[in-house]
Amino acid sequence: MSSATGNTTGKSAGDTAANSAGTAAGSATTAFGLAGFIGTGVMGEPICRHLATRGGLPVIASDVDPAPLARLAAHGVKASTIAQISTGADIIFLSLPSGAVVREVILGDGGLLANGRRGQVIVDLSTSPFDLTTELAQRCAERGMRFADAPVMRTRAAAEAGTLAVPVGADPTLFAAIEPLLRTFASEVMHMGKPGCGQVTKILNNMVVYETVLALCEARAIGVRAGVDPKTLFEAFAAGSADSFALRNHGFKAILPQDFPERAFPVSYARKDLSYAVALADHVGVDATGARNLVATFDAAIASGWGDLYGPAISLVFEKGGGTKARDPEVPSTSGQPMRHERDD
């Protein structure tokens, strides 16, 4: 199947390394002729916008919600379908809410694997389970397609600014080819190793951040009940060895004022990411007791009706109750039923 992308070199785009990264002042130099983007939610929309305005190539995009696609049209992004992206694009970026959705889009009936072609590249920017990621890389390789996991790190504000951090799992040649496009929306792009290594990095990053968030939630509740002003407490942490990214962002901005808006990265999504960490730990034979305790706390928050609130809302488990005893959480199979294409963060 030929690609309507304008590539005339005779080489697959995934086999040719690009030369330089894009910046806000210019476009990337890329070997790809047409990019597809699936999932223009909270994180995907600004990422897709940067790719379109800085990437030096046309971009077509698909989402179940037409609103972000309408906004992206002003930046040259053409609304499309997954089938059209699969048959037309040289490189396809995914920004989806769960591994189950990623599996559906790639391996489902009429998915990217069924309609793809040799040399086509798929880059998963989502947070997906390690075992699923390695399976997808293998399945793509069997079709002559190439796969990289490049889950984005940092906040929605960083996505808007184009300053995300991206750990990448891919072979070195593919990494060199996609790095310029990744740098259109990321200030830090790190090659972590073979396929799957990007997801390992992102999953463990989220585990460390949210275990710190859990500690801050517990500390606020304990301190307040012991008679310490929470603002003074957190300022003391910031001046001492407890200072951290989680303190200065989740702590001061959410846990301290007890402000947990909806439409931010919710408890339910954070729970999903931590279940991936527990599954990964089990896969390699590590009893991750801290991560298990954290998932139990997420479960308690969800049971109390706070699942749609911003992730640090687990603080409410301690502020409005006594907390939760550590227990083994139920970790869903990564090959379970697909989720609806919700927004990602």
mmCIF file of C-alpha atoms in Angstrom:
data_model
loop_
_atom_site.group_PDB
_atom_site.id
_atom_site.type_symbol
_atom_site.label_atom_id
_atom_site.label_comp_id
_atom_site.label_asym_id
_atom_site.label_seq_id
_atom_site.Cartn_x
_atom_site.Cartn_y
_atom_site.Cartn_z
ATOM 1 C CA MET A 1 0.000 0.000 0.000
ATOM 2 C CA SER A 2 1.486 3.325 -1.024
ATOM 3 C CA SER A 3 1.444 6.436 1.138
ATOM 4 C CA ALA A 4 0.084 9.770 -0.027
ATOM 5 C CA THR A 5 2.787 11.615 1.853
ATOM 6 C CA GLY A 6 5.233 12.913 -0.712
ATOM 7 C CA ASN A 7 8.140 10.680 0.386
ATOM 8 C CA THR A 8 10.244 9.979 -2.710
ATOM 9 C CA THR A 9 13.437 8.568 -1.268
ATOM 10 C CA GLY A 10 12.377 4.922 -1.540
ATOM 11 C CA LYS A 11 13.399 4.347 2.079
ATOM 12 C CA SER A 12 10.939 3.891 4.917
ATOM 13 C CA ALA A 13 10.716 6.974 7.086
ATOM 14 C CA GLY A 14 11.441 4.937 10.192
ATOM 15 C CA ASP A 15 14.768 3.845 8.724
ATOM 16 C CA THR A 16 16.062 7.368 8.082
ATOM 17 C CA ALA A 17 17.257 9.558 10.935
ATOM 18 C CA ALA A 18 16.230 13.187 10.908
ATOM 19 C CA ASN A 19 18.778 15.930 11.321
ATOM 20 C CA SER A 20 17.724 18.516 13.881
ATOM 21 C CA ALA A 21 15.084 19.359 16.466
ATOM 22 C CA GLY A 22 12.356 21.939 16.045
ATOM 23 C CA THR A 23 12.144 25.001 18.223
ATOM 24 C CA ALA A 24 9.562 27.664 18.825
ATOM 25 C CA ALA A 25 11.333 29.797 16.219
ATOM 26 C CA GLY A 26 11.512 27.155 13.480
ATOM 27 C CA SER A 27 10.473 23.750 12.219
ATOM 28 C CA ALA A 28 11.997 20.336 12.688
ATOM 29 C CA THR A 29 13.840 18.653 9.857
ATOM 30 C CA THR A 30 12.121 15.313 9.425
ATOM 31 C CA ALA A 31 12.218 12.320 7.111
ATOM 32 C CA PHE A 32 8.464 11.780 7.498
ATOM 33 C CA GLY A 33 5.957 13.124 5.003
ATOM 34 C CA LEU A 34 2.659 12.998 6.926
ATOM 35 C CA ALA A 35 1.968 12.617 10.646
ATOM 36 C CA GLY A 36 -1.173 11.191 12.176
ATOM 37 C CA PHE A 37 -2.308 11.948 15.719
ATOM 38 C CA ILE A 38 -4.917 9.924 17.621
ATOM 39 C CA GLY A 39 -6.249 11.352 20.895
ATOM 40 C CA THR A 40 -6.410 15.142 21.234
ATOM 41 C CA GLY A 41 -7.447 15.346 24.881
ATOM 42 C CA VAL A 42 -6.024 17.417 27.727
ATOM 43 C CA MET A 43 -2.419 16.536 26.867
ATOM 44 C CA GLY A 44 -2.886 15.427 23.269
ATOM 45 C CA GLU A 45 -4.341 18.696 21.982
ATOM 46 C CA PRO A 46 -1.368 20.941 22.844
ATOM 47 C CA ILE A 47 1.087 18.230 21.797
ATOM 48 C CA CYS A 48 -0.638 17.915 18.434
ATOM 49 C CA ARG A 49 -0.656 21.706 18.049
ATOM 50 C CA HIS A 50 3.089 21.952 18.630
ATOM 51 C CA LEU A 51 3.706 19.079 16.225
ATOM 52 C CA ALA A 52 1.677 20.847 13.542
ATOM 53 C CA THR A 53 3.252 24.269 14.019
ATOM 54 C CA ARG A 54 6.851 23.205 14.601
ATOM 55 C CA GLY A 55 7.187 19.789 13.009
ATOM 56 C CA GLY A 56 7.666 20.804 9.384
ATOM 57 C CA LEU A 57 5.087 18.318 8.080
ATOM 58 C CA PRO A 58 1.292 18.156 7.705
ATOM 59 C CA VAL A 59 -0.704 16.598 10.533
ATOM 60 C CA ILE A 60 -4.045 14.798 10.456
ATOM 61 C CA ALA A 61 -5.815 13.944 13.715
ATOM 62 C CA SER A 62 -8.676 11.923 15.167
ATOM 63 C CA ASP A 63 -10.605 12.101 18.428
ATOM 64 C CA VAL A 64 -14.082 11.129 19.628
ATOM 65 C CA ASP A 65 -14.600 14.748 20.718
ATOM 66 C CA PRO A 66 -14.837 17.170 17.771
ATOM 67 C CA ALA A 67 -14.142 20.274 19.893
ATOM 68 C CA PRO A 68 -10.326 19.984 20.119
ATOM 69 C CA LEU A 69 -10.166 19.071 16.433
ATOM 70 C CA ALA A 70 -12.038 22.274 15.617
ATOM 71 C CA ARG A 71 -9.525 24.284 17.649
ATOM 72 C CA LEU A 72 -6.588 22.498 16.029
ATOM 73 C CA ALA A 73 -7.911 23.300 12.545
ATOM 74 C CA ALA A 74 -6.743 26.879 13.092
ATOM 75 C CA HIS A 75 -3.196 25.488 13.283
ATOM 76 C CA GLY A 76 -3.435 23.483 10.078
ATOM 77 C CA VAL A 77 -4.476 20.147 11.555
ATOM 78 C CA LYS A 78 -7.000 18.295 9.412
ATOM 79 C CA ALA A 79 -9.660 16.197 11.134
ATOM 80 C CA SER A 80 -9.515 12.595 9.990
ATOM 81 C CA THR A 81 -10.474 9.054 10.950
ATOM 82 C CA ILE A 82 -8.307 6.331 12.438
ATOM 83 C CA ALA A 83 -8.636 4.365 9.198
ATOM 84 C CA GLN A 84 -7.479 7.333 7.118
ATOM 85 C CA ILE A 85 -4.577 7.950 9.477
ATOM 86 C CA SER A 86 -3.601 4.293 9.326
ATOM 87 C CA THR A 87 -3.487 4.174 5.536
ATOM 88 C CA GLY A 88 -2.054 7.647 4.923
ATOM 89 C CA ALA A 89 0.409 8.619 7.644
ATOM 90 C CA ASP A 90 4.094 7.735 7.782
ATOM 91 C CA ILE A 91 4.254 8.221 11.553
ATOM 92 C CA ILE A 92 1.332 7.933 13.976
ATOM 93 C CA PHE A 93 1.292 9.390 17.484
ATOM 94 C CA LEU A 94 -1.099 8.068 20.149
ATOM 95 C CA SER A 95 -2.165 10.076 23.213
ATOM 96 C CA LEU A 96 -4.810 7.907 24.852
ATOM 97 C CA PRO A 97 -6.132 7.415 28.398
ATOM 98 C CA SER A 98 -5.184 3.791 29.057
ATOM 99 C CA GLY A 99 -3.427 0.709 27.817
ATOM 100 C CA ALA A 100 -6.800 -0.847 27.047
ATOM 101 C CA VAL A 101 -7.581 1.955 24.584
ATOM 102 C CA VAL A 102 -4.097 1.742 23.064
ATOM 103 C CA ARG A 103 -4.595 -2.008 22.577
ATOM 104 C CA GLU A 104 -7.973 -1.417 20.927
ATOM 105 C CA VAL A 105 -6.641 1.242 18.549
ATOM 106 C CA ILE A 106 -3.619 -0.816 17.462
ATOM 107 C CA LEU A 107 -4.809 -4.429 17.666
ATOM 108 C CA GLY A 108 -8.598 -4.094 17.393
ATOM 109 C CA ASP A 109 -10.687 -4.806 14.299
ATOM 110 C CA GLY A 110 -9.719 -2.290 11.647
ATOM 111 C CA GLY A 111 -6.910 -1.029 13.883
ATOM 112 C CA LEU A 112 -3.495 0.329 13.015
ATOM 113 C CA LEU A 113 -1.831 -3.058 12.790
ATOM 114 C CA ALA A 114 -4.437 -4.447 10.386
ATOM 115 C CA ASN A 115 -4.284 -1.444 8.055
ATOM 116 C CA GLY A 116 -0.648 -0.486 8.464
ATOM 117 C CA ARG A 117 2.218 -0.993 6.081
ATOM 118 C CA ARG A 118 5.893 -1.850 6.174
ATOM 119 C CA GLY A 119 8.082 1.017 7.401
ATOM 120 C CA GLN A 120 5.250 2.848 9.155
ATOM 121 C CA VAL A 121 6.047 4.118 12.656
ATOM 122 C CA ILE A 122 3.763 4.149 15.712
ATOM 123 C CA VAL A 123 4.759 6.268 18.722
ATOM 124 C CA ASP A 124 2.759 5.747 21.918
ATOM 125 C CA LEU A 125 2.799 8.915 24.027
ATOM 126 C CA SER A 126 0.296 7.404 26.472
ATOM 127 C CA THR A 127 1.073 5.682 29.750
ATOM 128 C CA SER A 128 0.676 1.995 28.910
ATOM 129 C CA PRO A 129 1.575 -1.238 30.730
ATOM 130 C CA PHE A 130 5.045 -2.646 30.195
ATOM 131 C CA ASP A 131 3.849 -6.072 29.036
ATOM 132 C CA LEU A 132 1.418 -4.556 26.541
ATOM 133 C CA THR A 133 4.145 -2.269 25.194
ATOM 134 C CA THR A 134 6.585 -5.095 24.575
ATOM 135 C CA GLU A 135 3.792 -7.102 22.916
ATOM 136 C CA LEU A 136 2.911 -4.195 20.618
ATOM 137 C CA ALA A 137 6.551 -3.709 19.635
ATOM 138 C CA GLN A 138 6.807 -7.387 18.732
ATOM 139 C CA ARG A 139 3.525 -7.443 16.815
ATOM 140 C CA CYS A 140 4.514 -4.347 14.845
ATOM 141 C CA ALA A 141 7.915 -5.830 14.038
ATOM 142 C CA GLU A 142 6.217 -8.934 12.645
ATOM 143 C CA ARG A 143 4.365 -6.681 10.184
ATOM 144 C CA GLY A 144 7.491 -4.734 9.237
ATOM 145 C CA MET A 145 6.226 -1.717 11.185
ATOM 146 C CA ARG A 146 8.196 0.104 13.884
ATOM 147 C CA PHE A 147 7.083 0.984 17.395
ATOM 148 C CA ALA A 148 8.386 3.358 20.055
ATOM 149 C CA ASP A 149 7.026 4.069 23.523
ATOM 150 C CA ALA A 150 7.458 7.725 24.436
ATOM 151 C CA PRO A 151 5.137 8.479 27.370
ATOM 152 C CA VAL A 152 5.074 12.149 28.268
ATOM 153 C CA MET A 153 5.984 13.414 31.732
ATOM 154 C CA ARG A 154 5.297 16.726 33.511
ATOM 155 C CA THR A 155 2.111 18.724 33.675
ATOM 156 C CA ARG A 156 -0.614 20.053 31.406
ATOM 157 C CA ALA A 157 1.050 23.472 31.665
ATOM 158 C CA ALA A 158 4.266 21.923 30.328
ATOM 159 C CA ALA A 159 2.305 20.439 27.434
ATOM 160 C CA GLU A 160 0.924 23.886 26.622
ATOM 161 C CA ALA A 161 4.419 25.399 26.805
ATOM 162 C CA GLY A 162 6.038 22.595 24.811
ATOM 163 C CA THR A 163 8.380 21.721 27.680
ATOM 164 C CA LEU A 164 7.407 18.130 28.441
ATOM 165 C CA ALA A 165 9.926 15.444 29.356
ATOM 166 C CA VAL A 166 9.808 12.276 27.264
ATOM 167 C CA PRO A 167 11.591 8.988 28.071
ATOM 168 C CA VAL A 168 11.767 6.854 24.941
ATOM 169 C CA GLY A 169 11.945 3.115 24.415
ATOM 170 C CA ALA A 170 13.098 2.321 20.877
ATOM 171 C CA ASP A 171 16.025 1.022 18.893
ATOM 172 C CA PRO A 172 18.698 3.716 18.342
ATOM 173 C CA THR A 173 17.915 4.257 14.654
ATOM 174 C CA LEU A 174 14.236 4.826 15.289
ATOM 175 C CA PHE A 175 14.989 7.092 18.236
ATOM 176 C CA ALA A 176 17.184 9.264 16.004
ATOM 177 C CA ALA A 177 14.377 9.482 13.449
ATOM 178 C CA ILE A 178 11.631 10.523 15.851
ATOM 179 C CA GLU A 179 13.636 12.700 18.261
ATOM 180 C CA PRO A 180 13.262 15.919 16.208
ATOM 181 C CA LEU A 181 9.485 15.570 16.237
ATOM 182 C CA LEU A 182 9.406 14.802 19.952
ATOM 183 C CA ARG A 183 11.398 17.964 20.586
ATOM 184 C CA THR A 184 8.630 20.064 19.036
ATOM 185 C CA PHE A 185 6.703 19.545 22.293
ATOM 186 C CA ALA A 186 9.399 18.446 24.771
ATOM 187 C CA SER A 187 12.447 20.164 26.220
ATOM 188 C CA GLU A 188 13.867 16.886 27.550
ATOM 189 C CA VAL A 189 13.972 13.778 25.349
ATOM 190 C CA MET A 190 15.819 10.782 26.791
ATOM 191 C CA HIS A 191 16.623 7.468 25.103
ATOM 192 C CA MET A 192 16.051 4.921 27.872
ATOM 193 C CA GLY A 193 16.742 1.748 25.885
ATOM 194 C CA LYS A 194 14.765 -0.857 23.970
ATOM 195 C CA PRO A 195 10.962 -0.794 23.525
ATOM 196 C CA GLY A 196 9.260 -0.851 26.919
ATOM 197 C CA CYS A 197 11.970 1.133 28.704
ATOM 198 C CA GLY A 198 10.154 4.422 28.169
ATOM 199 C CA GLN A 199 7.057 3.048 29.885
ATOM 200 C CA VAL A 200 9.112 1.613 32.752
ATOM 201 C CA THR A 201 10.568 5.080 33.332
ATOM 202 C CA LYS A 202 7.201 6.861 33.196
ATOM 203 C CA ILE A 203 5.431 4.290 35.383
ATOM 204 C CA LEU A 204 8.140 4.474 38.050
ATOM 205 C CA ASN A 205 8.240 8.276 37.816
ATOM 206 C CA ASN A 206 4.518 8.395 38.596
ATOM 207 C CA MET A 207 4.966 5.876 41.393
ATOM 208 C CA VAL A 208 7.635 8.003 43.076
ATOM 209 C CA VAL A 209 5.673 11.254 42.611
ATOM 210 C CA TYR A 210 2.409 9.884 43.976
ATOM 211 C CA GLU A 211 4.010 8.050 46.863
ATOM 212 C CA THR A 212 5.423 11.472 47.790
ATOM 213 C CA VAL A 213 1.953 12.991 47.333
ATOM 214 C CA LEU A 214 0.574 10.332 49.685
ATOM 215 C CA ALA A 215 3.201 11.232 52.299
ATOM 216 C CA LEU A 216 2.282 14.922 51.993
ATOM 217 C CA CYS A 217 -1.412 14.115 52.412
ATOM 218 C CA GLU A 218 -0.702 12.108 55.546
ATOM 219 C CA ALA A 219 1.649 14.786 56.883
ATOM 220 C CA ARG A 220 -0.930 17.560 56.472
ATOM 221 C CA ALA A 221 -3.627 15.596 58.260
ATOM 222 C CA ILE A 222 -1.304 14.561 61.107
ATOM 223 C CA GLY A 223 0.166 18.063 61.478
ATOM 224 C CA VAL A 224 -3.203 19.809 61.582
ATOM 225 C CA ARG A 225 -4.550 17.411 64.205
ATOM 226 C CA ALA A 226 -1.385 17.936 66.233
ATOM 227 C CA GLY A 227 -1.898 21.716 66.141
ATOM 228 C CA VAL A 228 0.537 22.834 63.408
ATOM 229 C CA ASP A 229 -0.604 25.301 60.741
ATOM 230 C CA PRO A 230 -0.397 23.415 57.406
ATOM 231 C CA LYS A 231 1.063 26.375 55.494
ATOM 232 C CA THR A 232 3.814 26.769 58.065
ATOM 233 C CA LEU A 233 4.387 23.019 57.963
ATOM 234 C CA PHE A 234 4.796 22.892 54.188
ATOM 235 C CA GLU A 235 7.042 25.953 54.193
ATOM 236 C CA ALA A 236 9.252 24.184 56.713
ATOM 237 C CA PHE A 237 9.360 21.142 54.438
ATOM 238 C CA ALA A 238 10.397 23.366 51.520
ATOM 239 C CA ALA A 239 13.245 24.794 53.582
ATOM 240 C CA GLY A 240 14.433 21.365 54.661
ATOM 241 C CA SER A 241 15.215 17.956 53.249
ATOM 242 C CA ALA A 242 11.553 17.150 52.473
ATOM 243 C CA ASP A 243 11.539 19.661 49.603
ATOM 244 C CA SER A 244 10.444 18.153 46.284
ATOM 245 C CA PHE A 245 8.643 18.738 43.003
ATOM 246 C CA ALA A 246 5.566 17.096 44.498
ATOM 247 C CA LEU A 247 5.638 19.462 47.485
ATOM 248 C CA ARG A 248 5.966 22.618 45.372
ATOM 249 C CA ASN A 249 3.317 21.568 42.876
ATOM 250 C CA HIS A 250 0.824 19.065 44.314
ATOM 251 C CA GLY A 251 1.548 20.131 47.899
ATOM 252 C CA PHE A 252 1.320 23.915 47.835
ATOM 253 C CA LYS A 253 -1.161 24.158 44.960
ATOM 254 C CA ALA A 254 -3.630 21.390 45.853
ATOM 255 C CA ILE A 255 -3.068 19.595 49.168
ATOM 256 C CA LEU A 256 -2.452 22.728 51.257
ATOM 257 C CA PRO A 257 -5.562 24.646 50.075
ATOM 258 C CA GLN A 258 -7.560 21.415 49.655
ATOM 259 C CA ASP A 259 -8.302 22.423 46.066
ATOM 260 C CA PHE A 260 -8.965 19.438 43.793
ATOM 261 C CA PRO A 261 -10.654 20.527 40.542
ATOM 262 C CA GLU A 262 -12.198 18.217 38.013
ATOM 263 C CA ARG A 263 -10.814 18.053 34.436
ATOM 264 C CA ALA A 264 -7.297 17.787 35.850
ATOM 265 C CA PHE A 265 -5.452 14.441 36.093
ATOM 266 C CA PRO A 266 -8.003 12.601 38.274
ATOM 267 C CA VAL A 267 -7.739 10.050 41.047
ATOM 268 C CA SER A 268 -9.057 7.341 38.715
ATOM 269 C CA TYR A 269 -6.269 7.944 36.171
ATOM 270 C CA ALA A 270 -3.598 8.077 38.871
ATOM 271 C CA ARG A 271 -4.948 4.797 40.215
ATOM 272 C CA LYS A 272 -4.635 3.279 36.740
ATOM 273 C CA ASP A 273 -0.993 4.370 36.467
ATOM 274 C CA LEU A 274 -0.132 2.974 39.894
ATOM 275 C CA SER A 275 -1.796 -0.327 39.049
ATOM 276 C CA TYR A 276 0.691 -0.512 36.157
ATOM 277 C CA ALA A 277 3.517 0.006 38.664
ATOM 278 C CA VAL A 278 2.248 -2.827 40.864
ATOM 279 C CA ALA A 279 1.877 -5.104 37.830
ATOM 280 C CA LEU A 280 5.417 -4.238 36.696
ATOM 281 C CA ALA A 281 6.785 -4.930 40.173
ATOM 282 C CA ASP A 282 5.025 -8.287 40.239
ATOM 283 C CA HIS A 283 6.390 -9.061 36.768
ATOM 284 C CA VAL A 284 9.988 -8.593 37.935
ATOM 285 C CA GLY A 285 9.473 -10.163 41.365
ATOM 286 C CA VAL A 286 9.473 -7.087 43.617
ATOM 287 C CA ASP A 287 6.944 -6.682 46.433
ATOM 288 C CA ALA A 288 6.209 -2.961 46.023
ATOM 289 C CA THR A 289 4.488 -2.402 49.370
ATOM 290 C CA GLY A 290 4.453 1.395 49.035
ATOM 291 C CA ALA A 291 2.751 1.263 45.645
ATOM 292 C CA ARG A 292 0.206 -1.282 46.905
ATOM 293 C CA ASN A 293 -0.655 0.928 49.861
ATOM 294 C CA LEU A 294 -1.064 3.879 47.501
ATOM 295 C CA VAL A 295 -3.450 1.978 45.220
ATOM 296 C CA ALA A 296 -5.500 1.060 48.307
ATOM 297 C CA THR A 297 -5.705 4.763 49.149
ATOM 298 C CA PHE A 298 -6.848 5.565 45.609
ATOM 299 C CA ASP A 299 -9.500 2.862 45.993
ATOM 300 C CA ALA A 300 -10.706 4.447 49.240
ATOM 301 C CA ALA A 301 -10.959 7.859 47.554
ATOM 302 C CA ILE A 302 -12.884 6.407 44.611
ATOM 303 C CA ALA A 303 -15.241 4.558 46.966
ATOM 304 C CA SER A 304 -15.948 7.884 48.699
ATOM 305 C CA GLY A 305 -16.931 9.509 45.391
ATOM 306 C CA TRP A 306 -13.734 11.462 44.727
ATOM 307 C CA GLY A 307 -12.521 9.507 41.692
ATOM 308 C CA ASP A 308 -13.088 12.385 39.243
ATOM 309 C CA LEU A 309 -11.233 14.952 41.338
ATOM 310 C CA TYR A 310 -7.582 15.918 40.802
ATOM 311 C CA GLY A 311 -5.270 13.111 41.974
ATOM 312 C CA PRO A 312 -4.072 14.714 45.241
ATOM 313 C CA ALA A 313 -7.708 14.512 46.393
ATOM 314 C CA ILE A 314 -6.571 11.340 48.154
ATOM 315 C CA SER A 315 -5.851 13.896 50.891
ATOM 316 C CA LEU A 316 -9.580 13.825 51.621
ATOM 317 C CA VAL A 317 -9.255 10.216 52.767
ATOM 318 C CA PHE A 318 -7.203 11.500 55.714
ATOM 319 C CA GLU A 319 -8.847 14.893 56.206
ATOM 320 C CA LYS A 320 -12.410 13.576 56.301
ATOM 321 C CA GLY A 321 -11.666 10.161 57.756
ATOM 322 C CA GLY A 322 -8.950 8.271 59.493
ATOM 323 C CA GLY A 323 -7.185 7.046 56.385
ATOM 324 C CA THR A 324 -7.051 3.488 55.132
ATOM 325 C CA LYS A 325 -5.170 0.424 56.242
ATOM 326 C CA ALA A 326 -2.713 -0.987 53.732
ATOM 327 C CA ARG A 327 -4.032 -3.934 51.781
ATOM 328 C CA ASP A 328 -3.353 -5.711 48.507
ATOM 329 C CA PRO A 329 -5.200 -3.855 45.757
ATOM 330 C CA GLU A 330 -6.923 -5.575 42.887
ATOM 331 C CA VAL A 331 -4.776 -4.895 39.849
ATOM 332 C CA PRO A 332 -6.748 -5.286 36.617
ATOM 333 C CA SER A 333 -5.427 -7.295 33.711
ATOM 334 C CA THR A 334 -3.755 -5.078 31.132
ATOM 335 C CA SER A 335 -5.639 -6.965 28.448
ATOM 336 C CA GLY A 336 -9.069 -6.221 29.920
ATOM 337 C CA GLN A 337 -12.038 -4.521 28.340
ATOM 338 C CA PRO A 338 -11.253 -1.355 26.390
ATOM 339 C CA MET A 339 -12.065 1.960 28.028
ATOM 340 C CA ARG A 340 -13.889 4.809 26.359
ATOM 341 C CA HIS A 341 -11.584 7.291 24.622
ATOM 342 C CA GLU A 342 -11.487 9.793 27.454
ATOM 343 C CA ARG A 343 -9.130 12.715 27.760
ATOM 344 C CA ASP A 344 -5.606 12.083 28.897
ATOM 345 C CA ASP A 345 -3.368 14.134 31.199
#
